[in-house]
Tab-separated table of C-alpha atoms in Angstrom:
chain	number	residue	atom	x	y	z
A	18	UNK	CA	0.035	0.014	0.061
A	19	UNK	CA	1.463	3.365	-0.912
A	20	UNK	CA	2.512	5.615	1.957
A	21	UNK	CA	0.013	8.306	1.022
A	22	UNK	CA	-2.860	5.857	1.066
A	23	UNK	CA	-1.892	4.581	4.481
A	24	UNK	CA	-1.722	8.074	5.884
A	25	UNK	CA	-5.159	8.845	4.311
A	26	UNK	CA	-6.659	5.773	5.908
A	27	UNK	CA	-5.054	6.624	9.204
A	28	UNK	CA	-6.448	10.149	9.089
A	29	UNK	CA	-9.889	8.834	8.291
A	30	UNK	CA	-9.717	6.364	11.241
A	31	UNK	CA	-8.535	9.202	13.594
A	32	UNK	CA	-11.344	11.481	12.289
A	33	UNK	CA	-13.889	8.651	12.924
A	34	UNK	CA	-12.589	8.124	16.405
A	35	UNK	CA	-12.857	11.881	17.250
A	36	UNK	CA	-16.349	11.865	15.802
A	37	UNK	CA	-17.470	8.943	18.018
A	38	UNK	CA	-15.731	10.428	21.020
A	39	UNK	CA	-17.606	13.707	20.571
A	40	UNK	CA	-20.904	11.851	20.123
A	41	UNK	CA	-20.448	9.745	23.301
A	42	UNK	CA	-19.562	12.939	25.253
A	43	UNK	CA	-22.922	14.324	24.091
A	44	UNK	CA	-24.850	11.145	25.231
A	45	UNK	CA	-26.617	10.694	28.488
A	46	UNK	CA	-27.266	7.036	29.639
A	47	UNK	CA	-30.174	6.059	31.784
A	48	UNK	CA	-29.850	2.485	33.215
A	49	UNK	CA	-33.180	0.891	34.269
A	50	UNK	CA	-32.344	-0.937	37.447
A	51	UNK	CA	-35.643	-1.297	39.236
A	52	UNK	CA	-36.474	-4.840	38.339
A	53	UNK	CA	-37.937	-7.188	40.981
A	54	UNK	CA	-36.298	-10.291	39.578
A	55	UNK	CA	-39.069	-12.574	40.911
A	56	UNK	CA	-37.934	-15.597	38.770
A	57	UNK	CA	-34.707	-15.690	40.896
A	58	UNK	CA	-36.946	-16.735	43.809
A	59	UNK	CA	-35.468	-16.149	47.279
A	60	UNK	CA	-32.260	-14.780	45.728
A	61	UNK	CA	-33.977	-11.478	45.294
A	62	UNK	CA	-35.812	-11.298	48.670
A	63	UNK	CA	-33.340	-8.692	49.841
A	64	UNK	CA	-31.951	-7.223	46.659
A	65	UNK	CA	-33.020	-6.199	43.185
A	66	UNK	CA	-31.984	-8.316	40.125
A	67	UNK	CA	-29.305	-5.848	39.023
A	68	UNK	CA	-27.675	-6.117	42.505
A	69	UNK	CA	-27.419	-9.864	42.424
A	70	UNK	CA	-23.732	-10.982	42.736
A	71	UNK	CA	-22.235	-12.544	39.610
A	72	UNK	CA	-18.829	-14.239	38.655
A	73	UNK	CA	-17.128	-14.161	41.972
A	74	UNK	CA	-16.739	-10.411	42.617
A	75	UNK	CA	-19.195	-8.466	40.528
A	76	UNK	CA	-22.879	-7.422	40.571
A	77	UNK	CA	-24.950	-7.902	37.453
A	78	UNK	CA	-25.237	-4.021	36.997
A	79	UNK	CA	-21.407	-3.735	36.828
A	80	UNK	CA	-21.434	-5.035	33.266
A	81	UNK	CA	-23.832	-2.343	31.994
A	82	UNK	CA	-22.032	0.369	33.965
A	83	UNK	CA	-18.649	-0.758	32.675
A	84	UNK	CA	-20.022	-0.828	29.029
A	85	UNK	CA	-21.034	2.870	29.512
A	86	UNK	CA	-17.705	4.010	30.996
A	87	UNK	CA	-15.558	1.973	28.583
A	88	UNK	CA	-17.571	3.296	25.648
A	89	UNK	CA	-16.902	6.901	26.738
A	90	UNK	CA	-20.371	7.639	28.019
A	91	UNK	CA	-19.777	9.238	31.482
A	92	UNK	CA	-23.086	10.965	32.185
A	93	UNK	CA	-25.185	8.120	33.703
A	94	UNK	CA	-28.404	7.983	35.665
A	95	UNK	CA	-29.467	4.787	37.413
A	96	UNK	CA	-33.263	4.470	37.901
A	97	UNK	CA	-33.969	2.309	40.982
A	98	UNK	CA	-37.130	1.167	42.558
A	99	UNK	CA	-37.577	-2.207	44.270
A	100	UNK	CA	-35.321	-3.336	47.166
A	101	UNK	CA	-32.721	-0.819	46.103
A	102	UNK	CA	-30.647	-0.495	49.282
A	103	UNK	CA	-27.824	-2.911	48.397
A	104	UNK	CA	-27.685	-1.573	44.832
A	105	UNK	CA	-27.412	2.023	45.964
A	106	UNK	CA	-24.760	1.099	48.531
A	107	UNK	CA	-22.772	-0.824	45.865
A	108	UNK	CA	-22.834	2.114	43.437
A	109	UNK	CA	-21.854	4.570	46.143
A	110	UNK	CA	-18.882	2.398	47.177
A	111	UNK	CA	-17.658	1.215	43.813
A	112	UNK	CA	-18.590	3.858	41.233
A	113	UNK	CA	-17.573	7.145	42.814
A	114	UNK	CA	-14.375	7.506	40.760
A	115	UNK	CA	-15.895	9.539	37.856
A	116	UNK	CA	-14.941	13.269	38.044
A	117	UNK	CA	-17.780	15.665	38.253
A	118	UNK	CA	-15.581	18.521	37.263
A	119	UNK	CA	-15.656	17.120	33.737
A	120	UNK	CA	-19.416	16.441	33.842
A	121	UNK	CA	-18.717	12.713	34.498
A	122	UNK	CA	-21.072	11.161	37.076
A	123	UNK	CA	-23.295	8.314	37.983
A	124	UNK	CA	-26.486	9.712	39.523
A	125	UNK	CA	-28.973	7.567	41.477
A	126	UNK	CA	-32.574	8.145	40.346
A	127	UNK	CA	-34.824	6.467	42.884
A	128	UNK	CA	-38.620	6.523	42.318
A	129	UNK	CA	-39.730	9.750	44.125
A	130	UNK	CA	-43.361	10.191	42.914
A	131	UNK	CA	-42.299	13.411	41.320
A	132	UNK	CA	-45.163	13.496	38.723
A	133	UNK	CA	-47.926	11.853	40.745
A	134	UNK	CA	-47.823	11.504	44.541
A	135	UNK	CA	-49.719	8.206	44.381
A	136	UNK	CA	-47.533	6.385	41.856
A	137	UNK	CA	-44.045	5.014	41.508
A	138	UNK	CA	-42.453	4.225	38.102
A	139	UNK	CA	-45.238	2.660	36.146
A	140	UNK	CA	-43.078	1.201	33.336
A	141	UNK	CA	-39.678	1.587	31.640
A	142	UNK	CA	-40.812	4.695	29.637
A	143	UNK	CA	-42.276	6.246	32.847
A	144	UNK	CA	-39.016	5.774	34.715
A	145	UNK	CA	-37.375	8.022	32.120
A	146	UNK	CA	-40.298	10.472	31.830
A	147	UNK	CA	-40.238	11.081	35.583
A	148	UNK	CA	-36.578	12.124	35.351
A	149	UNK	CA	-36.806	14.347	32.219
A	150	UNK	CA	-36.096	17.416	34.354
A	151	UNK	CA	-32.724	15.872	35.358
A	152	UNK	CA	-31.988	14.694	31.778
A	153	UNK	CA	-32.841	18.157	30.267
A	154	UNK	CA	-30.416	19.858	32.720
A	155	UNK	CA	-27.490	18.469	30.709
A	156	UNK	CA	-28.999	18.979	27.270
A	157	UNK	CA	-27.607	15.814	25.635
A	158	UNK	CA	-27.836	15.258	21.991
A	159	UNK	CA	-28.425	11.561	22.307
A	160	UNK	CA	-29.919	9.372	25.079
A	161	UNK	CA	-28.927	5.752	25.650
A	162	UNK	CA	-31.567	3.732	27.601
A	163	UNK	CA	-30.409	0.320	28.745
A	164	UNK	CA	-31.517	-2.446	31.149
A	165	UNK	CA	-29.246	-3.022	34.139
A	166	UNK	CA	-29.868	-6.732	34.489
A	167	UNK	CA	-28.047	-8.522	31.646
A	168	UNK	CA	-24.526	-9.855	31.274
A	169	UNK	CA	-22.563	-8.763	28.142
A	170	UNK	CA	-19.764	-6.549	26.868
A	171	UNK	CA	-20.779	-3.981	24.302
A	172	UNK	CA	-19.216	-0.859	22.836
A	173	UNK	CA	-22.215	1.587	22.779
A	174	UNK	CA	-20.108	3.975	20.825
A	175	UNK	CA	-20.284	1.671	17.679
A	176	UNK	CA	-24.073	1.588	18.069
A	177	UNK	CA	-24.131	5.271	18.373
A	178	UNK	CA	-22.077	5.646	15.150
A	179	UNK	CA	-24.565	3.364	13.332
A	180	UNK	CA	-27.492	5.426	14.707
A	181	UNK	CA	-25.983	8.689	13.370
A	182	UNK	CA	-25.044	7.119	10.063
A	183	UNK	CA	-28.644	5.993	9.480
A	184	UNK	CA	-30.028	9.363	10.468
A	185	UNK	CA	-32.232	7.412	12.856
A	186	UNK	CA	-34.722	8.800	15.386
A	187	UNK	CA	-34.320	5.619	17.434
A	188	UNK	CA	-32.018	2.623	17.271
A	189	UNK	CA	-32.599	-0.752	19.002
A	190	UNK	CA	-29.804	-3.240	19.783
A	191	UNK	CA	-30.754	-6.752	18.698
A	192	UNK	CA	-29.411	-10.299	19.080
A	193	UNK	CA	-29.786	-12.932	16.385
A	194	UNK	CA	-31.755	-15.822	17.816
A	195	UNK	CA	-33.321	-19.049	16.486
A	196	UNK	CA	-36.864	-18.448	15.312
A	197	UNK	CA	-38.236	-20.929	17.859
A	198	UNK	CA	-36.612	-18.985	20.769
A	199	UNK	CA	-37.785	-15.559	19.555
A	200	UNK	CA	-41.255	-15.965	21.212
A	201	UNK	CA	-39.726	-14.907	24.564
A	202	UNK	CA	-38.565	-11.522	23.208
A	203	UNK	CA	-39.698	-8.423	21.480
A	204	UNK	CA	-39.011	-9.161	17.852
A	205	UNK	CA	-37.960	-6.738	15.087
A	206	UNK	CA	-39.247	-7.070	11.558
A	207	UNK	CA	-36.646	-5.386	9.238
A	208	UNK	CA	-36.112	-4.606	5.613
A	209	UNK	CA	-32.877	-5.093	3.684
A	210	UNK	CA	-31.237	-1.990	5.175
A	211	UNK	CA	-32.062	-3.052	8.806
A	212	UNK	CA	-34.751	-0.396	9.090
A	213	UNK	CA	-37.450	-1.663	11.550
A	214	UNK	CA	-40.800	-2.035	9.760
A	215	UNK	CA	-42.528	-4.097	12.398
A	216	UNK	CA	-42.204	-4.784	16.076
A	217	UNK	CA	-44.151	-7.434	18.019
A	218	UNK	CA	-43.806	-8.319	21.731
A	219	UNK	CA	-43.398	-12.078	22.463
A	220	UNK	CA	-45.138	-13.120	19.187
A	221	UNK	CA	-46.514	-16.576	18.560
A	222	UNK	CA	-45.175	-16.314	14.964
A	223	UNK	CA	-42.025	-14.137	14.937
A	224	UNK	CA	-40.898	-12.392	11.774
A	225	UNK	CA	-37.680	-13.734	10.395
A	226	UNK	CA	-34.509	-12.003	9.168
A	227	UNK	CA	-34.588	-11.292	5.453
A	228	UNK	CA	-32.808	-14.152	3.799
A	229	UNK	CA	-32.598	-16.120	7.023
A	230	UNK	CA	-35.987	-17.861	7.483
A	231	UNK	CA	-34.881	-19.735	10.650
A	232	UNK	CA	-33.509	-16.650	12.485
A	233	UNK	CA	-35.045	-13.595	14.154
A	234	UNK	CA	-33.804	-10.287	15.630
A	235	UNK	CA	-34.723	-9.963	19.310
A	236	UNK	CA	-34.546	-6.724	21.194
A	237	UNK	CA	-31.858	-6.500	23.945
A	238	UNK	CA	-33.641	-3.636	25.666
A	239	UNK	CA	-30.820	-1.241	24.571
A	240	UNK	CA	-32.122	1.918	22.882
A	241	UNK	CA	-30.551	5.054	21.451
A	242	UNK	CA	-32.792	8.079	20.844
A	243	UNK	CA	-32.192	11.508	19.581
A	244	UNK	CA	-32.811	13.477	22.760
A	245	UNK	CA	-35.483	15.931	21.424
A	246	UNK	CA	-37.287	13.056	19.725
A	247	UNK	CA	-37.315	11.065	22.967
A	248	UNK	CA	-38.669	14.076	24.867
A	249	UNK	CA	-41.553	14.492	22.415
A	250	UNK	CA	-42.430	10.773	22.454
A	251	UNK	CA	-42.455	10.533	26.260
A	252	UNK	CA	-44.704	13.534	26.575
A	253	UNK	CA	-47.035	12.236	23.966
A	254	UNK	CA	-47.189	8.846	25.650
A	255	UNK	CA	-47.782	10.356	29.101
A	256	UNK	CA	-50.844	12.096	27.676
A	257	UNK	CA	-52.242	9.004	26.022
A	258	UNK	CA	-55.002	7.364	28.073
A	259	UNK	CA	-54.544	3.645	28.731
A	260	UNK	CA	-50.801	3.542	27.988
A	261	UNK	CA	-48.820	1.225	30.151
A	262	UNK	CA	-45.879	3.715	29.937
A	263	UNK	CA	-43.542	1.052	28.533
A	264	UNK	CA	-41.057	1.182	25.708
A	265	UNK	CA	-41.696	-2.303	24.391
A	266	UNK	CA	-45.477	-2.227	24.841
A	267	UNK	CA	-46.143	1.417	23.863
A	268	UNK	CA	-43.394	3.624	22.627
A	269	UNK	CA	-41.757	1.390	20.066
A	270	UNK	CA	-45.028	0.062	18.492
A	271	UNK	CA	-46.180	3.674	18.014
A	272	UNK	CA	-43.043	5.103	16.492
A	273	UNK	CA	-42.000	2.168	14.204
A	274	UNK	CA	-44.635	2.949	11.358
A	275	UNK	CA	-44.133	6.725	11.785
A	276	UNK	CA	-40.448	7.439	12.275
A	277	UNK	CA	-37.003	6.160	11.405
A	278	UNK	CA	-36.166	3.240	13.633
A	279	UNK	CA	-33.156	1.003	12.888
A	280	UNK	CA	-32.013	-2.357	14.274
A	281	UNK	CA	-28.367	-2.496	15.327
A	282	UNK	CA	-26.930	-5.992	15.389
A	283	UNK	CA	-25.125	-6.892	18.614
A	284	UNK	CA	-22.439	-8.719	16.578
A	285	UNK	CA	-21.299	-5.389	15.246
A	286	UNK	CA	-20.514	-3.885	18.683
A	287	UNK	CA	-19.909	-6.940	20.925
A	288	UNK	CA	-16.515	-6.951	22.647
A	289	UNK	CA	-14.358	-10.038	22.738
A	290	UNK	CA	-16.704	-12.916	22.002
A	291	UNK	CA	-15.612	-14.078	18.634
A	292	UNK	CA	-18.233	-15.721	16.408
A	293	UNK	CA	-20.724	-16.179	19.199
A	294	UNK	CA	-21.601	-12.796	20.761
A	295	UNK	CA	-22.038	-13.330	24.552
A	296	UNK	CA	-25.305	-12.073	26.031
A	297	UNK	CA	-27.058	-13.614	28.975
A	298	UNK	CA	-30.306	-12.988	30.799
A	299	UNK	CA	-29.678	-14.670	34.230
A	300	UNK	CA	-33.273	-14.267	35.159
A	301	UNK	CA	-33.883	-17.742	36.571
A	302	UNK	CA	-32.034	-19.860	39.102
A	303	UNK	CA	-31.117	-22.339	36.349
A	304	UNK	CA	-29.797	-19.575	34.026
A	305	UNK	CA	-27.917	-17.850	36.931
A	306	UNK	CA	-26.171	-21.037	37.965
A	307	UNK	CA	-25.284	-22.020	34.474
A	308	UNK	CA	-23.814	-18.577	33.565
A	309	UNK	CA	-21.711	-18.669	36.711
A	310	UNK	CA	-20.556	-22.217	35.979
A	311	UNK	CA	-19.411	-21.077	32.513
A	312	UNK	CA	-16.844	-18.915	34.248
A	313	UNK	CA	-15.025	-22.054	35.602
A	314	UNK	CA	-14.373	-23.376	32.054
A	315	UNK	CA	-10.763	-23.327	30.732
A	316	UNK	CA	-11.796	-20.708	28.105
A	317	UNK	CA	-15.130	-19.158	29.019
A	318	UNK	CA	-17.075	-17.222	26.373
A	319	UNK	CA	-16.995	-14.150	28.611
A	320	UNK	CA	-13.481	-12.974	29.135
A	321	UNK	CA	-13.082	-11.375	32.579
A	322	UNK	CA	-9.284	-10.921	32.066
A	323	UNK	CA	-9.495	-8.462	29.159
A	324	UNK	CA	-7.450	-5.417	30.130
A	325	UNK	CA	-8.755	-3.405	27.187
A	326	UNK	CA	-12.419	-3.700	28.406
A	327	UNK	CA	-12.298	-4.135	32.189
A	328	UNK	CA	-15.369	-4.807	34.342
A	329	UNK	CA	-15.318	-2.266	37.136
A	330	UNK	CA	-16.793	-2.955	40.524
A	331	UNK	CA	-16.508	-2.258	44.287
A	332	UNK	CA	-13.319	-3.943	45.387
A	333	UNK	CA	-13.277	-4.842	49.085
A	334	UNK	CA	-9.839	-4.947	50.656
A	335	UNK	CA	-9.344	-8.619	51.556
A	336	UNK	CA	-6.417	-10.977	52.055
A	337	UNK	CA	-5.526	-13.476	49.284
A	338	UNK	CA	-7.464	-16.838	49.142
A	339	UNK	CA	-5.768	-19.467	51.293
A	340	UNK	CA	-5.526	-23.335	50.861
A	341	UNK	CA	-4.307	-25.326	53.892
A	342	UNK	CA	-3.573	-28.905	54.909
A	343	UNK	CA	-2.056	-31.525	52.632
A	344	UNK	CA	-2.913	-34.825	54.351
A	345	UNK	CA	-4.535	-37.863	52.726
A	346	UNK	CA	-8.238	-37.265	52.887
A	347	UNK	CA	-7.788	-33.763	54.244
A	348	UNK	CA	-6.282	-31.694	51.483
A	349	UNK	CA	-7.168	-28.010	50.870
A	350	UNK	CA	-7.673	-27.826	47.151
A	351	UNK	CA	-9.762	-26.244	44.370
A	352	UNK	CA	-9.980	-27.577	40.831
A	353	UNK	CA	-11.550	-25.930	37.812
A	354	UNK	CA	-12.851	-23.266	40.104
A	355	UNK	CA	-12.819	-19.538	40.768
A	356	UNK	CA	-11.963	-18.647	44.386
A	357	UNK	CA	-12.130	-15.012	45.506
A	358	UNK	CA	-10.224	-12.897	48.016
A	359	UNK	CA	-10.700	-13.649	51.711
A	360	UNK	CA	-11.584	-17.385	51.131
A	361	UNK	CA	-10.092	-20.160	53.185
A	362	UNK	CA	-10.227	-23.760	51.909
A	363	UNK	CA	-9.123	-25.675	54.980
A	364	UNK	CA	-8.577	-29.354	54.308
A	365	UNK	CA	-11.624	-29.437	51.979
A	366	UNK	CA	-12.199	-30.270	48.236
A	367	UNK	CA	-13.698	-27.725	45.832
A	368	UNK	CA	-14.367	-28.760	42.189
A	369	UNK	CA	-16.026	-26.895	39.294
A	370	UNK	CA	-17.324	-24.210	41.670
A	371	UNK	CA	-17.350	-20.461	42.113
A	372	UNK	CA	-16.700	-18.930	45.486
A	373	UNK	CA	-17.295	-15.288	46.195
A	374	UNK	CA	-15.261	-13.412	48.828
A	375	UNK	CA	-14.747	-14.568	52.456
A	376	UNK	CA	-16.062	-18.063	52.131
A	377	UNK	CA	-14.769	-20.565	54.644
A	378	UNK	CA	-14.835	-24.300	53.703
A	379	UNK	CA	-13.975	-26.467	56.693
A	380	UNK	CA	-12.080	-29.718	56.722
A	381	UNK	CA	-13.454	-32.817	55.000
A	382	UNK	CA	-16.189	-30.760	53.218
A	383	UNK	CA	-16.845	-31.481	49.626
A	384	UNK	CA	-18.158	-28.843	47.218
A	385	UNK	CA	-18.750	-29.377	43.506
A	386	UNK	CA	-20.727	-27.512	40.701
A	387	UNK	CA	-21.811	-24.925	43.230
A	388	UNK	CA	-22.001	-21.107	43.382
A	389	UNK	CA	-21.323	-19.697	46.876
A	390	UNK	CA	-22.044	-16.125	47.565
A	391	UNK	CA	-19.963	-13.974	50.078
A	392	UNK	CA	-19.553	-14.761	53.704
A	393	UNK	CA	-20.718	-18.307	53.657
A	394	UNK	CA	-19.362	-20.846	56.173
A	395	UNK	CA	-19.421	-24.497	55.049
A	396	UNK	CA	-19.129	-26.894	58.010
A	397	UNK	CA	-17.028	-29.982	58.349
A	398	UNK	CA	-17.964	-33.092	56.300
A	399	UNK	CA	-20.703	-31.096	54.493
A	400	UNK	CA	-21.436	-32.113	51.009
A	401	UNK	CA	-22.736	-29.486	48.400
A	402	UNK	CA	-23.684	-30.606	44.871
A	403	UNK	CA	-25.219	-28.298	42.186
A	404	UNK	CA	-26.213	-25.590	44.552
A	405	UNK	CA	-26.551	-21.849	44.838
A	406	UNK	CA	-25.784	-20.742	48.420
A	407	UNK	CA	-26.945	-17.232	49.320
A	408	UNK	CA	-24.852	-14.794	51.251
A	409	UNK	CA	-24.016	-15.352	54.943
A	410	UNK	CA	-25.413	-18.926	55.060
A	411	UNK	CA	-23.912	-21.172	57.740
A	412	UNK	CA	-23.870	-24.705	56.312
A	413	UNK	CA	-24.198	-27.162	59.342
A	414	UNK	CA	-21.510	-29.866	59.795
A	415	UNK	CA	-22.301	-33.155	57.963
A	416	UNK	CA	-25.261	-31.856	55.990
A	417	UNK	CA	-25.716	-33.099	52.428
A	418	UNK	CA	-27.408	-30.831	49.979
A	419	UNK	CA	-27.871	-31.729	46.234
A	420	UNK	CA	-27.658	-35.407	47.015
A	421	UNK	CA	-31.275	-36.389	47.723
A	422	UNK	CA	-33.819	-34.336	45.616
A	423	UNK	CA	-36.786	-35.301	47.676
A	424	UNK	CA	-35.123	-34.293	50.979
A	425	UNK	CA	-33.894	-31.070	49.321
A	426	UNK	CA	-37.471	-30.099	48.248
A	427	UNK	CA	-38.695	-30.358	51.826
A	428	UNK	CA	-36.121	-27.799	53.117
A	429	UNK	CA	-34.961	-25.719	50.145
A	430	UNK	CA	-36.041	-24.370	46.756
A	431	UNK	CA	-35.139	-26.810	43.949
A	432	UNK	CA	-35.303	-25.383	40.413
A	433	UNK	CA	-36.724	-27.048	37.310
A	434	UNK	CA	-33.194	-28.010	36.363
A	435	UNK	CA	-32.440	-29.505	39.789
A	436	UNK	CA	-30.361	-26.628	41.226
A	437	UNK	CA	-30.794	-26.203	44.966
A	438	UNK	CA	-31.101	-22.627	46.284
A	439	UNK	CA	-30.206	-22.266	49.966
A	440	UNK	CA	-30.781	-19.130	52.054
A	441	UNK	CA	-30.239	-18.443	55.838
A	442	UNK	CA	-34.038	-18.505	56.444
A	443	UNK	CA	-34.326	-21.990	54.975
A	444	UNK	CA	-31.934	-23.245	57.575
A	445	UNK	CA	-33.647	-21.365	60.360
A	446	UNK	CA	-30.841	-18.876	60.719
A	447	UNK	CA	-33.013	-15.768	60.512
A	448	UNK	CA	-32.697	-12.796	58.151
A	449	UNK	CA	-29.004	-12.402	57.915
A	450	UNK	CA	-27.664	-8.982	56.887
A	451	UNK	CA	-27.223	-9.324	53.116
A	452	UNK	CA	-27.933	-7.637	49.840
């Protein structure tokens, strides 16, 4: 390649990077983090779904927040509602490093009945509408609206560039799914240029991707709006009798036939997942357990060791994990597992498991295929198989969990896939301080 051509290409690349950087600085992100997470059963008795711990040291919301920060979007509002205490505490502890002097911040937006004294957030669109005064204060050019309860790594800057290139009023991030699975999502019907021409919520007969009759584009709940357009649509929807104030049920179906809405394919902005873009909705006990177990594989699909796209979180100061005793039958060891800081494996065996911080596994205990949240104490000779153990549980000496399904169902919650969820209350230990 001639030198002049290389320089020209480099100049174009640098111009593109500056353009995206300017666009992301003019973008305000609102993270919807008020979900109840009822399908996670007792795991969300004391915390909202975005606050549920994940992958040894993170919370689910850390992935969305990290995507914003790594994408260069540093004006962020987090709309909270249900059981928000631990989520708010986590954000205050772990996400205070942005510099307000440069208009970088994460602002908590709890439901405050600002529009109607008798109502909290009525839907996803209402959560944004009730905070329009805060949004308008910063006069952004674009608004990113994103759910805070999914696990994925995505460069929102690439999606923003696509939004601008298409001169769209709204863009929707989509994942490519088999047609048979699309019934669980909001599905985009598109033309050959990825313009959305139809949108249906959890359809019995989903529209397929042009040229791919066995695939469909499902909404990820990630939206980019032109700010003025969003303001107009939220005000219109708020004045519409009978609206449920929801993006998927009301806003998107209204604007698709009337305005420029484009689908953005997740594969075009996914970070570090190769041919299979990684996106998980860990909304059930089985899905939560499986996604955590994936982290123990030799090469997981989600790379937590990527220095170019780090996942930020609150980092408690803890000593290193410790493994003690090397006697026959009493050897402190962990195989194919993730073991976090502050853990002590004392003459016990841990296999294919994920231990959060400050877990103590006592001698002769056996743990396999299990997710253990922070502060759990596993007694001597205890056996844990295919479990999720909630924070601060004290596992009694000699107990066997995950061995006898019928016995487990009498004491604990057993999922459809046979995963046993254990909380302090189930063992008669009272409401331990957790979140």
